[in-house]
């Protein structure tokens, strides 16, 4: 499996590289996912951004969290499927669709006491 998720960029600073587990790993995963989606959006602005490339990066990201045992109870057997759509204003968006167990873990993290806004 390749180390770099984004062509032309180093692989430093990814959440799966941190020594974390459980809810902390899940929070870092969301940051990593956001990083992939931002890069995909930037590539779309240049006109070349197949969704399949971003999807492969997301699949690799989940595989890294599993491989490095960063909360296997959350990530093993889970998926995030990217979908593209256009809103009522004609703006195109890439939306992550989480598998049920991963979605449940995210909701639990967001509802955890002490998470102020």
mmCIF file of C-alpha atoms in Angstrom:
data_model
loop_
_atom_site.group_PDB
_atom_site.id
_atom_site.type_symbol
_atom_site.label_atom_id
_atom_site.label_comp_id
_atom_site.label_asym_id
_atom_site.label_seq_id
_atom_site.Cartn_x
_atom_site.Cartn_y
_atom_site.Cartn_z
ATOM 1 C CA UNK A 1 0.000 0.000 0.000
ATOM 2 C CA UNK A 2 1.397 3.399 -0.883
ATOM 3 C CA UNK A 3 2.356 5.752 1.947
ATOM 4 C CA UNK A 4 1.247 8.984 0.304
ATOM 5 C CA UNK A 5 -2.456 9.634 -0.079
ATOM 6 C CA UNK A 6 -2.004 12.820 -2.051
ATOM 7 C CA UNK A 7 0.329 12.826 -5.053
ATOM 8 C CA UNK A 8 3.126 15.339 -4.735
ATOM 9 C CA UNK A 9 2.774 15.747 -0.963
ATOM 10 C CA UNK A 10 4.687 14.091 1.862
ATOM 11 C CA UNK A 11 2.927 11.772 4.231
ATOM 12 C CA UNK A 12 3.784 13.648 7.439
ATOM 13 C CA UNK A 13 1.054 14.672 9.809
ATOM 14 C CA UNK A 14 -1.592 12.042 9.096
ATOM 15 C CA UNK A 15 -3.700 10.990 12.070
ATOM 16 C CA UNK A 16 -3.010 7.297 11.567
ATOM 17 C CA UNK A 17 0.662 8.066 12.225
ATOM 18 C CA UNK A 18 -0.137 9.267 15.751
ATOM 19 C CA UNK A 19 -0.010 6.958 18.760
ATOM 20 C CA UNK A 20 -3.695 7.226 19.571
ATOM 21 C CA UNK A 21 -6.669 4.957 20.017
ATOM 22 C CA UNK A 22 -10.434 5.046 20.491
ATOM 23 C CA UNK A 23 -12.188 8.403 20.284
ATOM 24 C CA UNK A 24 -8.895 10.252 19.709
ATOM 25 C CA UNK A 25 -8.209 8.076 16.651
ATOM 26 C CA UNK A 26 -11.715 8.756 15.385
ATOM 27 C CA UNK A 27 -11.211 12.515 15.720
ATOM 28 C CA UNK A 28 -7.908 12.290 13.835
ATOM 29 C CA UNK A 29 -9.602 10.160 11.176
ATOM 30 C CA UNK A 30 -12.130 12.949 10.592
ATOM 31 C CA UNK A 31 -9.250 15.423 10.194
ATOM 32 C CA UNK A 32 -7.549 13.083 7.710
ATOM 33 C CA UNK A 33 -10.802 12.611 5.784
ATOM 34 C CA UNK A 34 -11.248 16.381 5.639
ATOM 35 C CA UNK A 35 -7.707 16.697 4.273
ATOM 36 C CA UNK A 36 -8.513 14.251 1.465
ATOM 37 C CA UNK A 37 -11.795 16.007 0.644
ATOM 38 C CA UNK A 38 -10.092 19.416 0.564
ATOM 39 C CA UNK A 39 -7.434 18.129 -1.826
ATOM 40 C CA UNK A 40 -10.149 16.596 -4.016
ATOM 41 C CA UNK A 41 -12.018 19.933 -4.091
ATOM 42 C CA UNK A 42 -8.809 21.749 -5.060
ATOM 43 C CA UNK A 43 -8.174 19.252 -7.868
ATOM 44 C CA UNK A 44 -11.753 19.757 -9.084
ATOM 45 C CA UNK A 45 -10.996 23.458 -9.510
ATOM 46 C CA UNK A 46 -8.232 22.528 -11.950
ATOM 47 C CA UNK A 47 -10.663 20.367 -13.894
ATOM 48 C CA UNK A 48 -9.102 16.967 -13.212
ATOM 49 C CA UNK A 49 -10.528 15.190 -10.194
ATOM 50 C CA UNK A 50 -12.001 11.749 -10.709
ATOM 51 C CA UNK A 51 -14.025 10.731 -7.680
ATOM 52 C CA UNK A 52 -12.433 7.278 -7.946
ATOM 53 C CA UNK A 53 -9.040 8.749 -6.937
ATOM 54 C CA UNK A 54 -10.461 10.362 -3.801
ATOM 55 C CA UNK A 55 -12.395 7.163 -3.007
ATOM 56 C CA UNK A 56 -9.204 5.106 -3.229
ATOM 57 C CA UNK A 57 -7.489 7.566 -0.885
ATOM 58 C CA UNK A 58 -10.346 7.225 1.634
ATOM 59 C CA UNK A 59 -10.229 3.420 1.352
ATOM 60 C CA UNK A 60 -6.459 3.529 1.947
ATOM 61 C CA UNK A 61 -6.979 5.830 4.917
ATOM 62 C CA UNK A 62 -9.340 3.381 6.623
ATOM 63 C CA UNK A 63 -6.920 0.551 5.840
ATOM 64 C CA UNK A 64 -4.133 2.482 7.574
ATOM 65 C CA UNK A 65 -6.218 2.952 10.723
ATOM 66 C CA UNK A 66 -6.901 -0.789 10.744
ATOM 67 C CA UNK A 67 -3.312 -1.775 9.889
ATOM 68 C CA UNK A 68 -1.833 0.341 12.677
ATOM 69 C CA UNK A 69 -4.509 -0.790 15.177
ATOM 70 C CA UNK A 70 -5.788 2.744 15.812
ATOM 71 C CA UNK A 71 -9.180 1.661 17.217
ATOM 72 C CA UNK A 72 -9.944 -1.586 15.419
ATOM 73 C CA UNK A 73 -13.298 -1.738 17.206
ATOM 74 C CA UNK A 74 -14.282 1.388 15.259
ATOM 75 C CA UNK A 75 -12.594 0.899 11.872
ATOM 76 C CA UNK A 76 -12.421 -2.821 11.055
ATOM 77 C CA UNK A 77 -14.955 -3.738 8.396
ATOM 78 C CA UNK A 78 -16.140 -0.149 8.023
ATOM 79 C CA UNK A 79 -16.301 2.108 4.988
ATOM 80 C CA UNK A 80 -16.833 5.638 3.770
ATOM 81 C CA UNK A 81 -18.348 5.993 0.310
ATOM 82 C CA UNK A 82 -17.923 9.297 -1.478
ATOM 83 C CA UNK A 83 -20.844 10.641 -3.492
ATOM 84 C CA UNK A 84 -20.972 13.728 -5.656
ATOM 85 C CA UNK A 85 -24.036 15.846 -6.083
ATOM 86 C CA UNK A 86 -25.201 19.324 -6.915
ATOM 87 C CA UNK A 87 -27.227 21.467 -4.541
ATOM 88 C CA UNK A 88 -30.190 23.667 -5.492
ATOM 89 C CA UNK A 89 -27.818 26.550 -6.274
ATOM 90 C CA UNK A 90 -25.865 24.457 -8.767
ATOM 91 C CA UNK A 91 -22.852 24.039 -6.492
ATOM 92 C CA UNK A 92 -21.206 20.632 -6.695
ATOM 93 C CA UNK A 93 -20.305 18.848 -3.430
ATOM 94 C CA UNK A 94 -18.510 15.655 -2.460
ATOM 95 C CA UNK A 95 -20.245 14.022 0.494
ATOM 96 C CA UNK A 96 -18.899 11.143 2.615
ATOM 97 C CA UNK A 97 -21.440 8.436 3.417
ATOM 98 C CA UNK A 98 -20.365 6.498 6.521
ATOM 99 C CA UNK A 99 -21.117 2.832 7.120
ATOM 100 C CA UNK A 100 -23.625 2.339 9.974
ATOM 101 C CA UNK A 101 -21.124 1.332 12.693
ATOM 102 C CA UNK A 102 -18.712 4.135 11.799
ATOM 103 C CA UNK A 103 -21.583 6.621 11.771
ATOM 104 C CA UNK A 104 -22.702 5.365 15.196
ATOM 105 C CA UNK A 105 -19.165 5.856 16.569
ATOM 106 C CA UNK A 106 -19.093 9.408 15.179
ATOM 107 C CA UNK A 107 -22.461 10.272 16.702
ATOM 108 C CA UNK A 108 -21.336 8.860 20.065
ATOM 109 C CA UNK A 109 -18.186 10.959 19.914
ATOM 110 C CA UNK A 110 -20.149 14.111 19.089
ATOM 111 C CA UNK A 111 -22.640 13.461 21.909
ATOM 112 C CA UNK A 112 -19.906 12.789 24.464
ATOM 113 C CA UNK A 113 -20.185 15.038 27.563
ATOM 114 C CA UNK A 114 -17.617 17.783 27.712
ATOM 115 C CA UNK A 115 -17.645 18.549 24.003
ATOM 116 C CA UNK A 116 -18.475 22.233 24.125
ATOM 117 C CA UNK A 117 -19.257 24.320 21.088
#
